[in-house]
Coordinates of C-alpha atoms and ligand atoms in Angstrom, one line a residue:
M103 CA 27.9 57.2 -70.0
A104 CA 31.7 58.8 -68.9
G105 CA 34.7 56.4 -68.6
A106 CA 36.2 53.4 -70.1
I107 CA 34.7 50.2 -70.1
L108 CA 37.0 46.6 -70.7
C109 CA 34.9 44.5 -72.5
F110 CA 35.8 40.6 -73.0
D111 CA 34.4 38.3 -75.5
I112 CA 35.0 34.7 -73.7
G113 CA 34.9 31.5 -75.7
G114 CA 36.0 27.8 -74.7
T115 CA 39.0 28.7 -76.8
S116 CA 39.7 32.6 -76.9
I117 CA 39.1 35.6 -75.1
R118 CA 38.5 38.6 -77.0
A119 CA 39.0 42.2 -75.3
A120 CA 38.7 46.1 -76.3
T121 CA 37.9 48.9 -74.7
A122 CA 35.1 50.9 -75.3
V123 CA 34.8 54.8 -74.2
N124 CA 31.5 57.5 -73.9
G125 CA 29.0 54.9 -74.8
A126 CA 30.7 54.1 -78.0
R127 CA 30.8 50.7 -79.3
P128 CA 34.6 48.7 -78.6
G129 CA 38.0 49.6 -80.2
K130 CA 40.7 47.6 -81.6
V131 CA 40.3 44.0 -80.7
D132 CA 43.1 42.2 -78.5
R133 CA 43.2 38.2 -78.6
F134 CA 44.1 35.8 -75.8
A135 CA 44.4 32.2 -74.9
T136 CA 41.3 31.1 -72.6
P137 CA 42.3 29.2 -69.9
A138 CA 39.4 26.7 -69.8
T139 CA 40.2 24.4 -66.9
D140 CA 42.3 26.4 -64.5
R141 CA 40.0 28.6 -62.3
E142 CA 43.1 30.4 -60.8
A143 CA 44.6 30.5 -64.1
F144 CA 41.4 32.1 -65.6
L145 CA 40.9 34.8 -62.8
A146 CA 44.7 35.9 -63.1
R147 CA 44.3 36.4 -67.4
I148 CA 41.3 38.4 -66.9
S149 CA 43.1 40.2 -63.9
A150 CA 46.2 41.0 -66.2
I151 CA 44.9 42.0 -69.1
A152 CA 43.0 44.4 -67.1
E153 CA 46.2 45.8 -65.3
A154 CA 47.8 46.3 -68.9
Q155 CA 45.3 48.8 -69.6
P156 CA 47.2 52.5 -69.9
E157 CA 44.0 53.7 -67.8
R158 CA 41.9 51.6 -64.7
P159 CA 38.8 51.1 -66.6
A160 CA 35.6 51.9 -64.7
A161 CA 34.3 48.5 -65.0
I162 CA 34.5 44.8 -66.9
A163 CA 31.8 43.9 -68.9
I164 CA 32.1 40.0 -70.2
S165 CA 30.1 38.4 -72.6
L166 CA 29.9 34.3 -72.5
A167 CA 28.4 31.5 -74.0
G168 CA 26.3 30.7 -70.4
I169 CA 23.7 31.9 -68.5
V170 CA 24.2 33.4 -65.1
N171 CA 21.3 31.8 -62.6
P172 CA 19.6 34.6 -60.9
Q173 CA 18.5 32.7 -58.0
T174 CA 22.2 31.3 -57.2
G175 CA 24.5 34.3 -58.9
R176 CA 26.4 31.1 -60.0
L177 CA 27.6 30.7 -63.9
V178 CA 26.2 27.6 -66.0
V179 CA 29.0 27.9 -68.9
A180 CA 29.5 24.3 -70.1
N181 CA 32.5 24.6 -72.2
I182 CA 34.8 26.8 -69.6
P183 CA 34.9 24.1 -66.5
A184 CA 37.0 26.8 -64.9
I185 CA 34.1 29.1 -64.3
H186 CA 31.6 26.5 -64.5
G187 CA 29.1 26.7 -61.3
T188 CA 31.1 29.5 -60.0
E189 CA 30.3 33.0 -58.7
L190 CA 32.8 34.5 -61.3
K191 CA 31.0 38.3 -60.7
T192 CA 31.7 38.4 -57.2
D193 CA 35.5 36.5 -57.5
L194 CA 36.3 38.9 -60.3
E195 CA 35.0 41.8 -58.2
A196 CA 36.8 41.0 -55.1
R197 CA 40.4 40.5 -57.0
M198 CA 40.3 43.7 -58.9
D199 CA 37.9 45.8 -57.0
M200 CA 35.6 47.4 -59.8
P201 CA 32.0 46.9 -61.0
V202 CA 31.9 43.2 -63.4
I203 CA 29.1 42.8 -65.9
I204 CA 28.4 39.1 -67.1
A205 CA 26.0 38.6 -69.7
N206 CA 25.0 35.8 -72.2
D207 CA 26.5 36.0 -75.4
A208 CA 23.0 35.9 -77.3
D209 CA 21.8 38.5 -74.7
C210 CA 24.5 40.5 -76.0
F211 CA 24.1 40.5 -79.5
A212 CA 20.6 41.1 -78.8
V213 CA 21.3 44.4 -77.0
A214 CA 24.1 45.3 -79.5
E215 CA 21.2 45.0 -82.8
A216 CA 19.1 47.3 -80.1
V217 CA 21.5 49.7 -79.9
F218 CA 24.1 49.6 -82.8
G219 CA 22.2 47.5 -85.0
A220 CA 18.9 46.5 -87.0
G221 CA 17.1 47.5 -84.1
R222 CA 18.1 50.9 -83.8
G223 CA 14.7 52.7 -83.5
H224 CA 12.5 49.8 -82.4
D225 CA 11.7 49.6 -78.6
I226 CA 11.1 45.9 -78.8
V227 CA 13.9 44.1 -80.1
F228 CA 14.0 40.0 -80.3
G229 CA 18.0 38.8 -81.5
V230 CA 17.9 35.4 -82.5
I231 CA 20.9 33.2 -83.2
F232 CA 21.3 30.2 -85.3
G233 CA 24.8 29.4 -84.8
T234 CA 25.8 26.3 -83.3
G235 CA 22.6 26.1 -81.1
V236 CA 19.3 28.1 -81.4
G237 CA 19.4 31.1 -79.1
G238 CA 17.9 34.4 -78.4
G239 CA 17.6 37.7 -76.4
L240 CA 15.0 40.1 -75.5
V241 CA 15.6 43.5 -75.3
S242 CA 12.5 46.8 -74.5
G243 CA 13.8 50.1 -74.6
K244 CA 17.4 49.1 -75.2
H245 CA 18.0 47.3 -71.9
L246 CA 17.6 43.4 -71.5
I247 CA 14.2 41.9 -70.1
N248 CA 16.4 40.0 -67.8
K249 CA 19.3 42.2 -66.1
A250 CA 19.8 39.0 -63.8
G251 CA 20.4 36.6 -66.0
G252 CA 18.2 33.9 -67.0
F253 CA 16.6 32.4 -70.0
A254 CA 14.0 34.9 -71.5
G255 CA 14.3 35.0 -75.3
E256 CA 15.7 31.0 -75.4
W257 CA 12.8 30.4 -77.8
G258 CA 15.4 27.6 -79.2
H259 CA 14.3 25.0 -76.5
G260 CA 11.1 23.4 -75.6
P261 CA 8.9 20.8 -77.2
V262 CA 7.5 22.4 -79.5
V263 CA 8.4 21.3 -83.1
P264 CA 6.0 20.2 -85.6
L265 CA 5.8 16.2 -85.8
A266 CA 5.5 16.6 -89.6
A267 CA 6.6 18.8 -92.5
G268 CA 6.5 18.7 -96.3
G269 CA 3.4 15.8 -95.8
R270 CA 5.8 13.8 -93.9
P271 CA 6.3 12.4 -90.3
I272 CA 9.6 14.4 -88.7
P273 CA 10.5 12.7 -84.9
H274 CA 11.1 14.8 -82.0
F275 CA 15.0 14.7 -81.8
A276 CA 16.3 14.4 -78.2
C277 CA 18.0 17.7 -77.5
G278 CA 21.1 18.7 -75.3
C279 CA 18.9 20.2 -72.9
G280 CA 16.8 17.2 -71.7
V281 CA 13.9 18.0 -73.8
S282 CA 12.7 16.3 -77.1
G283 CA 11.6 18.4 -80.2
C284 CA 13.3 21.8 -79.4
V285 CA 13.7 24.2 -82.3
D286 CA 17.6 23.8 -81.5
T287 CA 17.5 20.1 -82.6
I288 CA 16.3 21.1 -86.6
A289 CA 17.6 24.9 -86.7
G290 CA 21.3 26.1 -86.6
G291 CA 24.3 24.5 -87.9
P292 CA 24.1 21.0 -86.4
G293 CA 20.5 20.8 -86.2
L294 CA 20.0 21.7 -90.1
E295 CA 23.1 18.8 -90.6
R296 CA 20.9 16.2 -88.3
L297 CA 17.6 17.1 -90.3
H298 CA 19.7 16.3 -93.7
T299 CA 20.5 13.1 -92.6
F300 CA 17.6 12.0 -91.5
L301 CA 15.5 12.9 -94.3
H302 CA 18.0 11.7 -97.2
G303 CA 20.6 9.5 -95.2
E304 CA 23.7 11.5 -95.9
A305 CA 25.9 13.1 -93.8
L306 CA 26.8 17.2 -95.4
S307 CA 28.0 20.2 -93.7
A308 CA 25.3 23.2 -93.0
P309 CA 27.5 25.4 -95.2
D310 CA 27.0 22.8 -98.0
I311 CA 23.7 22.4 -97.6
L312 CA 23.2 26.3 -97.8
S313 CA 25.2 26.4 -101.0
G314 CA 23.5 23.1 -102.7
W315 CA 20.3 25.1 -101.8
H316 CA 21.8 28.3 -103.6
A317 CA 22.5 25.7 -106.3
G318 CA 19.0 24.2 -106.6
R319 CA 19.9 21.0 -105.9
R320 CA 17.2 18.8 -104.9
E321 CA 18.2 17.5 -101.5
P322 CA 19.5 20.5 -99.8
T323 CA 16.5 22.2 -101.1
L324 CA 14.0 19.9 -99.0
T325 CA 16.2 19.9 -96.1
V326 CA 15.9 23.8 -95.9
K327 CA 12.4 23.9 -96.7
T328 CA 11.5 21.4 -94.3
C329 CA 13.4 23.3 -91.8
L330 CA 12.1 26.6 -92.5
E331 CA 8.3 24.9 -91.9
L332 CA 9.6 23.4 -88.8
L333 CA 11.0 26.9 -87.2
S334 CA 8.5 29.2 -88.7
G335 CA 5.5 28.5 -86.4
P336 CA 7.4 28.6 -83.1
L337 CA 9.2 31.6 -83.9
A338 CA 6.2 33.1 -85.1
M339 CA 4.5 32.4 -81.8
A340 CA 8.0 33.9 -80.2
I341 CA 7.5 37.0 -81.8
N342 CA 3.5 37.2 -81.3
L343 CA 4.3 36.4 -77.0
T344 CA 6.9 39.4 -77.4
G345 CA 5.7 42.2 -79.4
A346 CA 9.2 42.4 -81.2
T347 CA 9.2 44.6 -84.2
I348 CA 12.4 43.9 -85.1
V349 CA 14.0 40.3 -85.3
P350 CA 18.0 40.4 -86.1
A351 CA 19.4 37.2 -86.9
G352 CA 23.0 36.6 -85.7
G353 CA 25.1 33.5 -85.8
G354 CA 27.2 31.6 -88.5
L355 CA 23.8 30.6 -90.3
A356 CA 22.5 34.0 -90.4
R357 CA 25.4 35.1 -92.6
D358 CA 23.8 33.6 -95.4
H359 CA 21.5 36.7 -95.7
A360 CA 19.5 34.7 -98.4
F361 CA 18.7 32.0 -95.5
V362 CA 17.3 35.0 -93.4
A363 CA 15.5 36.3 -96.1
A364 CA 13.7 32.8 -96.5
I365 CA 13.0 33.1 -92.5
D366 CA 11.3 36.2 -92.8
E367 CA 9.3 35.1 -95.7
A368 CA 8.2 32.0 -93.8
V369 CA 7.7 33.7 -90.7
R370 CA 5.9 36.8 -91.2
P371 CA 2.5 35.6 -92.7
L372 CA 1.8 33.1 -89.6
T373 CA 2.6 36.5 -86.9
L374 CA -0.8 38.4 -85.6
A375 CA 1.1 41.8 -86.7
R376 CA 2.0 40.5 -90.5
Q377 CA 4.2 43.7 -90.7
R378 CA 4.6 45.2 -94.0
H379 CA 8.3 45.5 -93.8
P380 CA 10.9 42.9 -93.2
L381 CA 10.9 41.5 -89.8
V382 CA 13.5 38.7 -89.4
V383 CA 16.7 40.5 -91.2
P384 CA 20.6 40.1 -90.9
A385 CA 22.4 41.6 -87.9
A386 CA 24.0 44.7 -89.0
S387 CA 25.8 45.8 -85.4
G388 CA 29.3 44.6 -86.7
G389 CA 31.4 41.9 -86.6
E390 CA 31.6 42.0 -83.0
P391 CA 28.4 41.6 -81.0
G392 CA 29.6 40.4 -77.6
L393 CA 32.3 42.9 -76.8
A394 CA 29.2 45.7 -78.5
G395 CA 26.5 44.4 -76.3
A396 CA 28.9 44.0 -73.2
A397 CA 29.7 47.5 -73.9
A398 CA 26.3 48.9 -74.1
I399 CA 24.9 46.3 -71.1
G400 CA 28.2 48.0 -69.4
F401 CA 27.3 51.8 -69.5
Q402 CA 24.0 51.0 -68.9
T403 CA 24.6 49.5 -65.6
L404 CA 27.2 52.1 -64.7
A405 CA 24.3 54.7 -65.4
A406 CA 22.1 53.1 -63.4
D407 CA 24.1 53.1 -60.3
P408 CA 27.3 55.4 -60.9
D409 CA 28.5 54.3 -57.2
Ligands
ZN1314 ZN1 16.2 21.9 -76.2

């Protein structure tokens, strides 16, 4: 656990960076613009941030909204063309001569919850994201199931949503992944908005749908109830499959703790375990799950391979 890890949370518009020391969560966060289209500028920006540290870090750990293809080592990261399709780990290690660890942001979230958050004390932690998309990460014994990258925990995709809810037919909407009927198409911010437009013929933002639900308005309430009915079966199935005893929820919609509680209420009776305490719970690892998870994965990697 010795040494410092320079952690990055990299999005399409901004890079957040912080240093974590001796296994603790990262400290003060600095922000930089993402050179999103220029590969050389991107690599130079990361190098410059590392070189500006008062002490040379033992490793770099990066959280980003993409997937490392475990077969090729290449990144699939749609919103950062500068590094999409590249071997970022190899490129950065060659440039800086230090270990570089790259992990998906939902995976970082799940590890952050297992190590610092609501998953403490649980062996199997299934972190779920209700943000611009629906994602997830799967952790056992504080370690990611898919250490080499890949798609474990991605319960938001697959042709699984029921074709009716509340006694009326619901179509299988086309998903960005190429399949139709994914949970991603009806939950998360854009999914909730799509469902509301389908049910009521009006456009309403996800925050307005949730606040309308809290205010007891008929249309938003029906949208939220329909969403819960559609997502609860697939989520219960994912929980049965993984054996998770805690499901921390993150992402923009999960900041609404009443929404998370409603998901828990809808899902728990459908699981085989039917545990008595809450299963789907609000995230509790703090405001920077990408940085915290990257730090934890970085320290785990260094401990496993100190050289
Ligand atoms: Zn999909």
